Coordinates of C-alpha atoms in Angstrom, one line a residue:
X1 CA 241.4 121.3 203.7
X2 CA 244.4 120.3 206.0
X3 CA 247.4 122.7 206.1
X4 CA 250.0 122.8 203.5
X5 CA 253.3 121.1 204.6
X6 CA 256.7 122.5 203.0
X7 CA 256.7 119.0 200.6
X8 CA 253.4 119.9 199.7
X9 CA 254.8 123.2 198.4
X10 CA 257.6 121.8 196.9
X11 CA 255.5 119.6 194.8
X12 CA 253.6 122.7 193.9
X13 CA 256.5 124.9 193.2
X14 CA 257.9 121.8 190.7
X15 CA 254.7 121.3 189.1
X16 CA 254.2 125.0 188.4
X17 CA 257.9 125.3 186.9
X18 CA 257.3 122.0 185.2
X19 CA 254.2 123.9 183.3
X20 CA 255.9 127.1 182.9
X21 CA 259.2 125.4 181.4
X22 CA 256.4 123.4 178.8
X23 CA 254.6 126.6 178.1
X24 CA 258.1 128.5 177.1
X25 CA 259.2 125.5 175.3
X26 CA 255.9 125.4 173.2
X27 CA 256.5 129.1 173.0
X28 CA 260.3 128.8 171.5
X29 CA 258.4 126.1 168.8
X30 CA 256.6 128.7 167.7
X31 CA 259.0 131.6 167.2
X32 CA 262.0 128.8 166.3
X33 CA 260.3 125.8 164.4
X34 CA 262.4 122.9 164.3
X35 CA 263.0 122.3 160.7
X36 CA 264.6 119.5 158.1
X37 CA 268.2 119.2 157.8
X38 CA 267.6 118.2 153.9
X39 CA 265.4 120.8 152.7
X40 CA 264.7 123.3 155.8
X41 CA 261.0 122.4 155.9
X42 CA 258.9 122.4 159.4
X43 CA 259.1 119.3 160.7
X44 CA 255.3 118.3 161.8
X45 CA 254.3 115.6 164.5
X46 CA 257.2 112.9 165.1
X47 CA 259.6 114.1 162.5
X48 CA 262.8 114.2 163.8
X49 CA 265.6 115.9 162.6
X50 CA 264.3 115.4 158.6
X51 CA 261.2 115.3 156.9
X52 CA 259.4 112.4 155.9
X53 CA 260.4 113.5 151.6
X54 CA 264.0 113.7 152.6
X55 CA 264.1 110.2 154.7
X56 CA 262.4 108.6 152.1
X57 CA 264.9 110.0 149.6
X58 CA 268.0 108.8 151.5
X59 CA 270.2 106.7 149.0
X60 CA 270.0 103.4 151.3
X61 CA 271.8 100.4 150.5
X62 CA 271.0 97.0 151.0
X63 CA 272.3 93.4 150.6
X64 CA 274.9 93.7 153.8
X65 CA 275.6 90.2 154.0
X66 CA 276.0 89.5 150.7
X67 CA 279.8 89.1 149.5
X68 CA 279.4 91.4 146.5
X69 CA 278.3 94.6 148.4
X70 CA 281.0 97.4 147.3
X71 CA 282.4 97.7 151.2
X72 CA 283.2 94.3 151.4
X73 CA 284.7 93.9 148.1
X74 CA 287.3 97.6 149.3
X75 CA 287.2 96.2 152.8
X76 CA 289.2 93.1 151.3
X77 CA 292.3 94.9 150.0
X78 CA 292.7 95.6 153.4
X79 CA 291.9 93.0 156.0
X80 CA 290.3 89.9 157.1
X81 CA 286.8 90.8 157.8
X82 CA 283.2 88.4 158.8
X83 CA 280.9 91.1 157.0
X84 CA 281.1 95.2 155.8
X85 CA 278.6 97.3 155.0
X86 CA 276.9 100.5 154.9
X87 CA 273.6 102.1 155.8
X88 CA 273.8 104.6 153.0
X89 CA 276.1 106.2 149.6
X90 CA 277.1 109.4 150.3
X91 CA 276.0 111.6 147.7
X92 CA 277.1 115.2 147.6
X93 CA 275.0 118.2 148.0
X94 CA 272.2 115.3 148.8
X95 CA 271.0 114.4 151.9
X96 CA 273.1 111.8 153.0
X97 CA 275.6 114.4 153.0
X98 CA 274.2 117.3 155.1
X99 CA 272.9 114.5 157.7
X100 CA 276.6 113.5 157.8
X101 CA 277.8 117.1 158.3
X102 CA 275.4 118.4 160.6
X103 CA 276.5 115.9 163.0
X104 CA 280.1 116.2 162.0
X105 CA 280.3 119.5 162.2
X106 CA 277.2 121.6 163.4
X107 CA 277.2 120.0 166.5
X108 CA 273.8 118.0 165.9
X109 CA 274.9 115.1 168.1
X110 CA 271.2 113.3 168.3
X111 CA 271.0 113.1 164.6
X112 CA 274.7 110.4 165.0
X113 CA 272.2 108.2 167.5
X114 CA 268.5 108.6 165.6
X115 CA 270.9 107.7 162.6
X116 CA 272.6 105.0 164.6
X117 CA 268.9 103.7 165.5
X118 CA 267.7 103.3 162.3
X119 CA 270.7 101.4 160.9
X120 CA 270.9 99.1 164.0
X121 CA 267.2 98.2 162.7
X122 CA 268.5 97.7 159.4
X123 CA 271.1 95.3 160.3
X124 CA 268.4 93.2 162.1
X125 CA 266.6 93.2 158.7
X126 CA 268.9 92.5 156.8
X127 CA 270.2 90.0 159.8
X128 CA 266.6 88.3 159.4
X129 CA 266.7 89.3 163.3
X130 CA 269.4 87.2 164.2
X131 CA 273.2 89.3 165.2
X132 CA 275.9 87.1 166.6
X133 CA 277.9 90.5 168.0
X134 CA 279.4 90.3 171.4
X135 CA 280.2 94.0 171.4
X136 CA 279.9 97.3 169.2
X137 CA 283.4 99.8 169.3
X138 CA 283.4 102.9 167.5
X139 CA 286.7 104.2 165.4
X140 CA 288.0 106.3 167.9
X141 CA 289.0 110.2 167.3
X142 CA 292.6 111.1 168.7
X143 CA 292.0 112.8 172.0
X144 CA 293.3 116.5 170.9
X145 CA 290.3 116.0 167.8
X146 CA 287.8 114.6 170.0
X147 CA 288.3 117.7 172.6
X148 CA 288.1 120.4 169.4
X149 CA 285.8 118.9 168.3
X150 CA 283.9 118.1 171.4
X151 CA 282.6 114.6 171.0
X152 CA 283.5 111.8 168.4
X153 CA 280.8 110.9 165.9
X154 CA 281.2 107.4 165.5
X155 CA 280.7 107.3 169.3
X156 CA 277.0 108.5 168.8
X157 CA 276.1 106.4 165.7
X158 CA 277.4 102.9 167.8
X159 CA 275.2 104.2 170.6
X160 CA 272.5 103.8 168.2
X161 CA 272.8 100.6 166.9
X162 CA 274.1 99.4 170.3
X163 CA 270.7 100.3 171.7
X164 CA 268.3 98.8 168.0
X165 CA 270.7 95.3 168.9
X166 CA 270.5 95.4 172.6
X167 CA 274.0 94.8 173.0
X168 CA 277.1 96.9 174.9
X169 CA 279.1 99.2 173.5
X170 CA 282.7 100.8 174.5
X171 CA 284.3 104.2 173.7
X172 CA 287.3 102.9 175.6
X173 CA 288.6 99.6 174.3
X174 CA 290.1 101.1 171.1
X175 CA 292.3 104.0 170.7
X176 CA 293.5 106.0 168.8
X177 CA 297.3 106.8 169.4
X178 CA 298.4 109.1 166.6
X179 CA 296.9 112.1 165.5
X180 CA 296.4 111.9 161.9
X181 CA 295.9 114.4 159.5
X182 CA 292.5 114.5 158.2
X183 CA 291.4 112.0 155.5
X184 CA 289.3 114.0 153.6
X185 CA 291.3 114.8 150.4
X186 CA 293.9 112.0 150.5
X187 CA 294.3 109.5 147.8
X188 CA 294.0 105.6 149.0
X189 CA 297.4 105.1 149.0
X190 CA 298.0 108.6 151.2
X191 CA 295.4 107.4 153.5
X192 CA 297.2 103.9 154.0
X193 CA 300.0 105.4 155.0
X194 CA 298.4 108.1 157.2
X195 CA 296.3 105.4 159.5
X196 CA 299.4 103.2 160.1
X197 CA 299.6 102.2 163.3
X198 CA 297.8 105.0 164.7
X199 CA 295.5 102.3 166.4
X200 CA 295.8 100.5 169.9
X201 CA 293.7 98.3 172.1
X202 CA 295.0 99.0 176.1
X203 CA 293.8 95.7 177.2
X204 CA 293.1 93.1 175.0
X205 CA 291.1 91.0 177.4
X206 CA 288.1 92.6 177.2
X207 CA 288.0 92.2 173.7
X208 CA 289.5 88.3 173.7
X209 CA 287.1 85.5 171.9
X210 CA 284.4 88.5 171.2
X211 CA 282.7 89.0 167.9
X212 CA 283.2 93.0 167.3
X213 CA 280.9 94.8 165.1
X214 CA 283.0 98.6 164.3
X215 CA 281.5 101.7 163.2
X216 CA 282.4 104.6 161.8
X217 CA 280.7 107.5 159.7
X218 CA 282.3 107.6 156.2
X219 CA 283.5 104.7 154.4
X220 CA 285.8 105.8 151.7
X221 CA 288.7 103.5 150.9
X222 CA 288.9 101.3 154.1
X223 CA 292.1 102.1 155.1
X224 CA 291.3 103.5 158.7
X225 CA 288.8 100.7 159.2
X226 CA 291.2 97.8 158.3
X227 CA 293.7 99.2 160.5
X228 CA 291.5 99.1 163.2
X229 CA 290.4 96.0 162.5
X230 CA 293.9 94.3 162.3
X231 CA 294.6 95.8 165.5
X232 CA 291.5 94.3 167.0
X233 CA 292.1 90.8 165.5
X234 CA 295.9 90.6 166.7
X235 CA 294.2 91.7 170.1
X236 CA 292.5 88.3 170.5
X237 CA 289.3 89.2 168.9
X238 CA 287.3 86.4 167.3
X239 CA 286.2 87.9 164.5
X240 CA 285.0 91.9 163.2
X241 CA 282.7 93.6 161.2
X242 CA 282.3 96.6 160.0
X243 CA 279.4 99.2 159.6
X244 CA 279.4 102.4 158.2
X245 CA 276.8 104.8 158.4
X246 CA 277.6 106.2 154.4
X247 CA 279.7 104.8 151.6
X248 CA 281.8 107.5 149.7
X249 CA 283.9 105.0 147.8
X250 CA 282.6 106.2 144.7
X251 CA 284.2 109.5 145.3
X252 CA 287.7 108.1 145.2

């Protein structure tokens, strides 16, 4: 056996950290299980994030392209759109709502891109495989909300579908100039007025002749989306869509 040259031991010392690091990991598994976001239940083999009960109990919707889906029909008090849809209803105290949450608000940022995944494949279903989007743009936070808040969730669930339609997205293309108050507990007519003109696009020539497919997370009356999507269209957009990952309309 020859003598051991300092890359030899580097690849040693990275191989032996490499184990230790998957032994400690295995380790923390045991003592902290990762565990379903719907019912708190181990997840087992390549569960992610919830368990298989709880995925196969999400309220999904279905008929995007058809004109009598209830986002289209609110999407239309507000503005011109090709298509509007949703992945799922937002049910309260179900789990629709505590996926929604934990990445809204416990910080659970991969669960806005596994979500974003699974509805990207959904629109290809539903699409019968064909998509005629140039270019997916989430709804944009206000800077001061994104950097409290640390990230923006409609950010993570375009990255999703971005990736399921093998198309680009952008985080920069639309902004967000005013920050709003929080929609939450508005009526339709209080969010109307709190979304106006609280949307730019910098440079509209990277959005010029493109087909735009927009996400956010919660649909509720339409008014931030068909602000955005105004905006977008008097920017030189050929056309926009819109896709939300949950439907609370029925909430209003």
């Amino acid at each position: 056996m020859g003598i051991l040259t300092k890359s030899d031991f580097k690849l040693v010392a990275q191989s032996v950290k490499q184990a230790i690091l998957a032994h400690a990991n295995d380790f923390l598994s045991l003592l902290y299980p990762d565990t379903c976001i719907g019912c708190n239940t181990v997840l087992l083999g390549a569960e992610k994030h919830a368990c298989l009960n709880c995925i196969l109990a999400l309220p999904l919707l279905n008929n995007y392209f058809d004109t009598g889906n209830p986002v289209i029909n609110r999407m239309a008090e507000h503005a011109d759109v090709d298509a509007a849809f949703a992945y799922m209803n937002f049910v309260n105290g179900g789990i629709s709502q505590k996926l929604v949450h934990a990445l809204k608000y416990k910080g659970k940022k991969q669960v806005g891109v596994w979500l974003g995944i699974q509805f990207g494949h959904a629109i290809m279903r539903q699409a019968s495989g064909i998509t005629t989007y140039d270019l997916v743009l989430p709804v944009p936070l206000h800077a001061n909300k994104q950097k409290k808040r640390g990230y923006n969730q409609s950010d993570l669930i375009a990255e999703g579908i971005a990736l399921s339609l093998g198309i680009p997205v952008s985080q920069g293309l639309l902004i967000r100039t005013l920050n709003t108050e929080t929609q939450t507990h508005k009526s339709r007519e209080q969010r109307k007025e709190n979304v106006r003109a609280a949307f730019a696009v910098p440079g509209s020539s990277a959005i010029s002749g493109k087909s735009i497919l927009l996400t956010d997370d919660v649909f509720t009356t339409g008014a931030t989306a068909g602000t955005c999507v105004r905006v977008l269209l008097e920017a030189g957009a050929k056309s926009v869509s819109v896709a939300a990952l949950a439907y609370a309309g029925q909430n209003d």
